[in-house]
Amino acid sequence: MRTRIFGKMLNSEVQDYLSRNDIIIVPVGTTEMHGGFPLDCETVISEAYALKMAEACDGLVLTGLPYFYSGATASGRGTVQVSVRQGIDYLGAIARSLLRLGFKRQIYISLHGPAHMTVSPMVRDFYDETGVPILYMDMTMQLFSKARDLFQTDKMATDPRAFMALLDSMFVGAYQIMGRLEDVPLVTGYQHTNQQSCAPFQDLFNLGYQSAAVGYCFGENGDHMATPDIPDLDTRDKMADNGEKLICGMVERMEMPHVVEQLRKLEQYGLENEEKYPWMPAAWNRNH
């Protein structure tokens, strides 16, 4: 294919694709303060994953969704904060439009921790409304469940920053995958070592899942995120190559052909349940 990025395709190319397949991957991002990385880095890393996932399962990628609920980074002057409810409604409108076009297997992904607060409610409401199961893949969960061993190095045993250094490389690698490596600036001085200013409240934060327990904002710019020195182009290039390798390795572990086939089977399972239980919201909405 000439491209898998939906917005770069011709209308005729989308039409040709839909004649043989129905998979679209939607990366959900943010625009927020992020140490020494550009404000859209969590959007770009989600898009990079989406592109590699689409290549693995013959899907398309709907990019260009960088404005959603950011969370505690709202204290940053560069953070665009959109409410959870606004994000749910906006994504729901996109999902319904994609379904009308013929994309029945929709997969929403994000590496932004609080994204589940926006995407998961939309996924459940969408099913009750349409009877079509669409999927949210939390990339943070995938990182720890599918690919933790990819980050194991001898240095990690003695240096607690070693894991984060590899994660930082993934961010740089994502910009390389998306053809935007030049957008990563050469920076120093963002390797914050101070404890987060909100650390005294960690006991409250731990009572819920990924920023969903209680409302708060970071008190210092350095609270999110400590990032490495990138003093020269050689350092950036090495980080990008290493990060791209990690992203590709993680996507391989995801077994995307299996995931999309399971979605197809799940839809059939749902239709069978609708026949047995016509009071289910999906069945009721379909028949009334």
Coordinates of C-alpha atoms in Angstrom, one line a residue:
M1 CA 0.0 0.0 0.0
R2 CA 1.1 3.6 -0.7
T3 CA 0.3 4.5 2.9
R4 CA -1.7 3.2 5.8
I5 CA -2.4 6.7 7.3
F6 CA -6.1 7.3 6.7
G7 CA -5.8 11.1 6.2
K8 CA -3.0 10.7 3.6
M9 CA -5.0 8.2 1.5
L10 CA -7.2 9.0 -1.5
N11 CA -10.9 8.4 -1.2
S12 CA -10.5 5.7 -3.9
E13 CA -7.7 4.0 -1.9
V14 CA -9.9 3.8 1.2
Q15 CA -12.7 2.4 -0.9
D16 CA -10.4 -0.3 -2.3
Y17 CA -9.2 -1.2 1.1
L18 CA -12.7 -1.6 2.5
S19 CA -13.6 -4.0 -0.3
R20 CA -11.2 -6.5 1.3
N21 CA -10.8 -5.5 5.0
D22 CA -12.4 -3.5 7.8
I23 CA -9.6 -2.7 10.4
I24 CA -8.7 0.7 11.7
I25 CA -6.4 1.6 14.6
V26 CA -7.1 4.9 16.3
P27 CA -4.3 6.3 18.5
V28 CA -5.6 8.7 21.2
G29 CA -3.0 11.3 22.4
T30 CA -2.5 14.4 24.4
T31 CA -0.7 17.7 24.1
E32 CA 1.0 18.3 27.5
M33 CA 4.2 19.2 29.3
H34 CA 6.6 16.4 29.1
G35 CA 10.1 17.4 30.3
G36 CA 12.6 17.8 27.5
F37 CA 10.3 16.2 24.9
P38 CA 7.8 18.0 22.6
L39 CA 4.3 18.5 23.9
D40 CA 2.8 15.9 21.5
C41 CA 5.2 13.1 22.4
E42 CA 2.5 10.9 23.9
T43 CA 0.4 11.4 20.7
V44 CA 3.4 10.5 18.5
I45 CA 4.3 7.4 20.4
S46 CA 0.7 6.2 20.2
E47 CA 0.7 6.9 16.5
A48 CA 4.0 5.0 16.0
Y49 CA 2.6 2.0 17.8
A50 CA -0.6 2.2 15.7
L51 CA 1.3 2.3 12.5
K52 CA 3.4 -0.8 13.3
M53 CA 0.3 -2.6 14.6
A54 CA -1.6 -1.8 11.3
E55 CA 1.3 -3.1 9.3
A56 CA 1.1 -6.4 11.3
C57 CA -2.6 -6.9 10.7
D58 CA -3.3 -5.1 7.4
G59 CA -5.1 -2.2 9.0
L60 CA -5.3 1.6 8.5
V61 CA -4.5 4.3 11.1
L62 CA -6.6 7.3 11.9
T63 CA -4.1 9.9 13.2
G64 CA -4.5 13.5 14.3
L65 CA -6.2 13.1 17.7
P66 CA -3.9 15.0 20.1
Y67 CA -6.4 16.9 22.3
F68 CA -7.9 14.9 25.1
Y69 CA -7.9 14.7 28.9
S70 CA -4.3 15.3 30.0
G71 CA -4.8 15.0 33.7
A72 CA -2.4 16.3 36.3
T73 CA -0.3 18.1 33.7
A74 CA -3.0 20.8 33.4
S75 CA -0.7 23.0 35.5
G76 CA 1.7 23.2 32.5
R77 CA 1.4 26.3 30.3
G78 CA 1.7 24.1 27.2
T79 CA -0.9 21.6 28.3
V80 CA -4.2 21.5 26.4
Q81 CA -6.8 20.1 28.8
V82 CA -10.1 18.7 27.4
S83 CA -12.6 17.2 29.8
V84 CA -13.2 13.5 30.1
R85 CA -16.8 13.9 29.0
Q86 CA -15.9 16.0 26.0
G87 CA -13.4 13.4 24.9
I88 CA -15.9 10.5 25.3
D89 CA -18.4 12.3 23.2
Y90 CA -15.9 13.3 20.5
L91 CA -14.4 9.8 20.2
G92 CA -17.9 8.3 20.1
A93 CA -18.8 10.5 17.2
I94 CA -15.7 9.4 15.4
A95 CA -16.4 5.7 16.1
R96 CA -19.9 6.0 14.8
S97 CA -18.7 7.7 11.6
L98 CA -16.1 5.0 11.1
L99 CA -18.7 2.3 11.5
R100 CA -20.9 4.0 8.9
L101 CA -18.0 3.9 6.5
G102 CA -17.5 0.1 7.0
F103 CA -14.8 -0.1 9.7
K104 CA -16.3 -2.7 12.0
R105 CA -13.0 -3.7 13.7
Q106 CA -11.9 -0.5 15.4
I107 CA -9.0 -0.6 17.9
Y108 CA -8.2 2.4 20.0
I109 CA -4.8 2.7 21.7
S110 CA -2.9 5.1 23.9
L111 CA 0.3 5.2 25.9
H112 CA -1.1 8.1 27.9
G113 CA -2.0 6.7 31.4
P114 CA -5.3 8.4 32.0
A115 CA -6.6 7.7 28.4
H116 CA -8.6 4.8 29.7
M117 CA -10.9 7.3 31.5
T118 CA -12.0 8.6 28.1
V119 CA -11.8 5.6 25.8
S120 CA -13.1 2.7 27.9
P121 CA -16.5 4.3 28.6
M122 CA -16.9 5.1 24.9
V123 CA -16.1 1.5 24.0
R124 CA -18.8 0.1 26.3
D125 CA -21.4 2.7 25.4
F126 CA -20.7 2.1 21.7
Y127 CA -21.4 -1.6 22.1
D128 CA -24.7 -1.1 23.8
E129 CA -25.7 1.3 21.1
T130 CA -24.6 -0.6 18.0
G131 CA -23.9 -4.2 19.0
V132 CA -20.4 -3.9 17.5
P133 CA -17.5 -4.7 19.8
I134 CA -14.6 -2.3 19.4
L135 CA -11.4 -2.5 21.4
Y136 CA -9.3 -0.4 23.7
M137 CA -5.7 -1.5 24.1
D138 CA -3.9 0.3 27.0
M139 CA -0.3 0.4 25.8
T140 CA 1.0 0.9 29.3
M141 CA -0.6 -2.4 30.3
Q142 CA 0.8 -4.0 27.1
L143 CA 4.3 -2.8 28.1
F144 CA 4.3 -4.6 31.4
S145 CA 2.3 -7.7 30.4
K146 CA 3.8 -8.5 27.0
A147 CA 7.3 -7.0 26.7
R148 CA 8.9 -6.3 30.1
D149 CA 11.7 -8.7 29.3
L150 CA 12.6 -6.5 26.3
F151 CA 13.7 -3.9 28.8
Q152 CA 15.9 -6.2 30.9
T153 CA 19.5 -5.2 30.9
D154 CA 22.4 -5.8 33.3
K155 CA 22.4 -2.1 34.1
M156 CA 18.8 -2.3 35.4
A157 CA 19.9 -4.3 38.4
T158 CA 22.0 -1.4 39.7
D159 CA 20.5 1.7 38.1
P160 CA 16.8 2.5 38.7
R161 CA 16.9 4.9 35.8
A162 CA 17.8 2.2 33.3
F163 CA 14.2 1.2 32.7
M164 CA 13.2 4.8 32.2
A165 CA 16.1 5.4 29.9
L166 CA 14.8 2.7 27.6
L167 CA 11.3 4.1 27.8
D168 CA 12.7 7.5 26.8
S169 CA 14.4 5.9 23.8
M170 CA 10.9 4.6 22.7
F171 CA 9.7 8.2 22.6
V172 CA 12.5 9.2 20.4
G173 CA 12.1 6.0 18.3
A174 CA 8.4 6.9 17.8
Y175 CA 9.4 10.2 16.2
Q176 CA 11.7 8.4 13.9
I177 CA 9.0 5.9 12.8
M178 CA 6.6 8.8 12.1
G179 CA 9.3 10.7 10.0
R180 CA 9.6 13.4 12.6
L181 CA 12.9 12.8 14.3
E182 CA 14.0 16.4 13.7
D183 CA 11.1 17.5 16.0
V184 CA 13.0 16.1 19.0
P185 CA 15.3 18.9 20.3
L186 CA 18.8 18.6 21.6
V187 CA 18.3 19.3 25.3
T188 CA 20.0 19.0 28.6
G189 CA 19.0 19.7 32.2
Y190 CA 15.7 17.8 32.3
Q191 CA 16.9 14.8 34.3
H192 CA 15.1 15.8 37.4
T193 CA 16.1 13.9 40.6
N194 CA 13.8 15.6 43.1
Q195 CA 10.8 13.7 44.5
Q196 CA 7.5 14.7 42.8
S197 CA 5.9 17.6 44.7
C198 CA 2.7 15.6 45.0
A199 CA 4.5 12.5 46.4
P200 CA 3.0 13.0 50.0
F201 CA -0.4 12.1 48.5
Q202 CA 0.7 8.9 46.8
D203 CA -1.4 6.8 49.3
L204 CA -4.5 8.4 47.8
F205 CA -3.4 8.0 44.2
N206 CA -2.8 4.3 44.8
L207 CA -6.5 3.8 45.7
G208 CA -7.6 4.0 42.0
Y209 CA -6.4 3.0 38.6
Q210 CA -4.0 5.3 36.7
S211 CA -5.0 8.8 37.7
A212 CA -8.6 7.9 38.2
A213 CA -8.6 8.0 42.0
V214 CA -8.7 11.7 42.8
G215 CA -8.4 15.1 41.1
Y216 CA -5.0 16.9 41.4
C217 CA -2.4 18.7 39.3
F218 CA 1.4 18.7 39.5
G219 CA 2.9 21.5 41.5
E220 CA 6.2 21.7 39.6
N221 CA 7.1 21.4 35.9
G222 CA 9.7 18.7 36.8
D223 CA 7.0 16.4 38.2
H224 CA 6.2 15.2 34.6
M225 CA 8.5 13.9 33.2
A226 CA 12.2 13.5 33.9
T227 CA 13.8 13.1 30.5
P228 CA 17.4 12.4 29.5
D229 CA 20.0 14.7 28.1
I230 CA 20.2 14.6 24.3
P231 CA 23.3 16.7 23.8
D232 CA 24.0 15.9 20.1
L233 CA 22.7 14.3 17.0
D234 CA 24.6 11.1 17.5
T235 CA 22.9 10.5 20.9
R236 CA 19.5 11.2 19.4
D237 CA 20.1 8.8 16.5
K238 CA 21.2 6.0 18.8
M239 CA 18.2 6.5 21.0
A240 CA 15.9 6.5 18.0
D241 CA 17.3 3.3 16.6
N242 CA 17.1 1.6 20.0
G243 CA 13.6 2.9 20.6
E244 CA 12.3 1.8 17.2
K245 CA 13.6 -1.7 17.8
L246 CA 11.8 -1.8 21.2
I247 CA 8.5 -0.7 19.7
C248 CA 8.7 -3.2 16.9
G249 CA 9.6 -6.0 19.3
M250 CA 6.6 -5.1 21.5
V251 CA 4.2 -5.0 18.6
E252 CA 5.4 -8.5 17.5
R253 CA 4.5 -9.8 20.9
M254 CA 0.9 -8.4 20.6
E255 CA 0.0 -10.9 17.8
M256 CA -2.2 -8.4 16.0
P257 CA -3.6 -10.9 13.5
H258 CA -5.0 -12.9 16.4
V259 CA -6.4 -9.8 18.0
V260 CA -8.4 -8.7 15.0
E261 CA -9.6 -12.2 14.3
Q262 CA -10.8 -12.4 17.9
L263 CA -12.8 -9.2 17.4
R264 CA -14.5 -10.8 14.4
K265 CA -15.4 -13.9 16.4
L266 CA -16.6 -11.7 19.4
E267 CA -19.1 -9.9 17.1
Q268 CA -20.6 -13.3 16.1
Y269 CA -20.7 -14.3 19.8
G270 CA -22.5 -11.1 20.6
L271 CA -25.1 -11.6 17.8
E272 CA -25.9 -15.1 19.2
N273 CA -26.4 -13.6 22.7
E274 CA -28.7 -11.0 21.3
E275 CA -31.0 -13.7 19.9
K276 CA -31.1 -15.3 23.4
Y277 CA -31.4 -12.1 25.4
P278 CA -33.4 -9.6 23.3
W279 CA -33.5 -7.2 26.3
M280 CA -29.8 -6.6 26.0
P281 CA -29.2 -2.9 25.1
A282 CA -27.5 -3.8 21.8
A283 CA -30.4 -6.1 20.8
W284 CA -33.0 -3.7 21.8
N285 CA -31.4 -0.8 20.0
R286 CA -31.0 -2.9 16.9
N287 CA -34.6 -3.9 16.7
H288 CA -36.5 -0.8 17.8

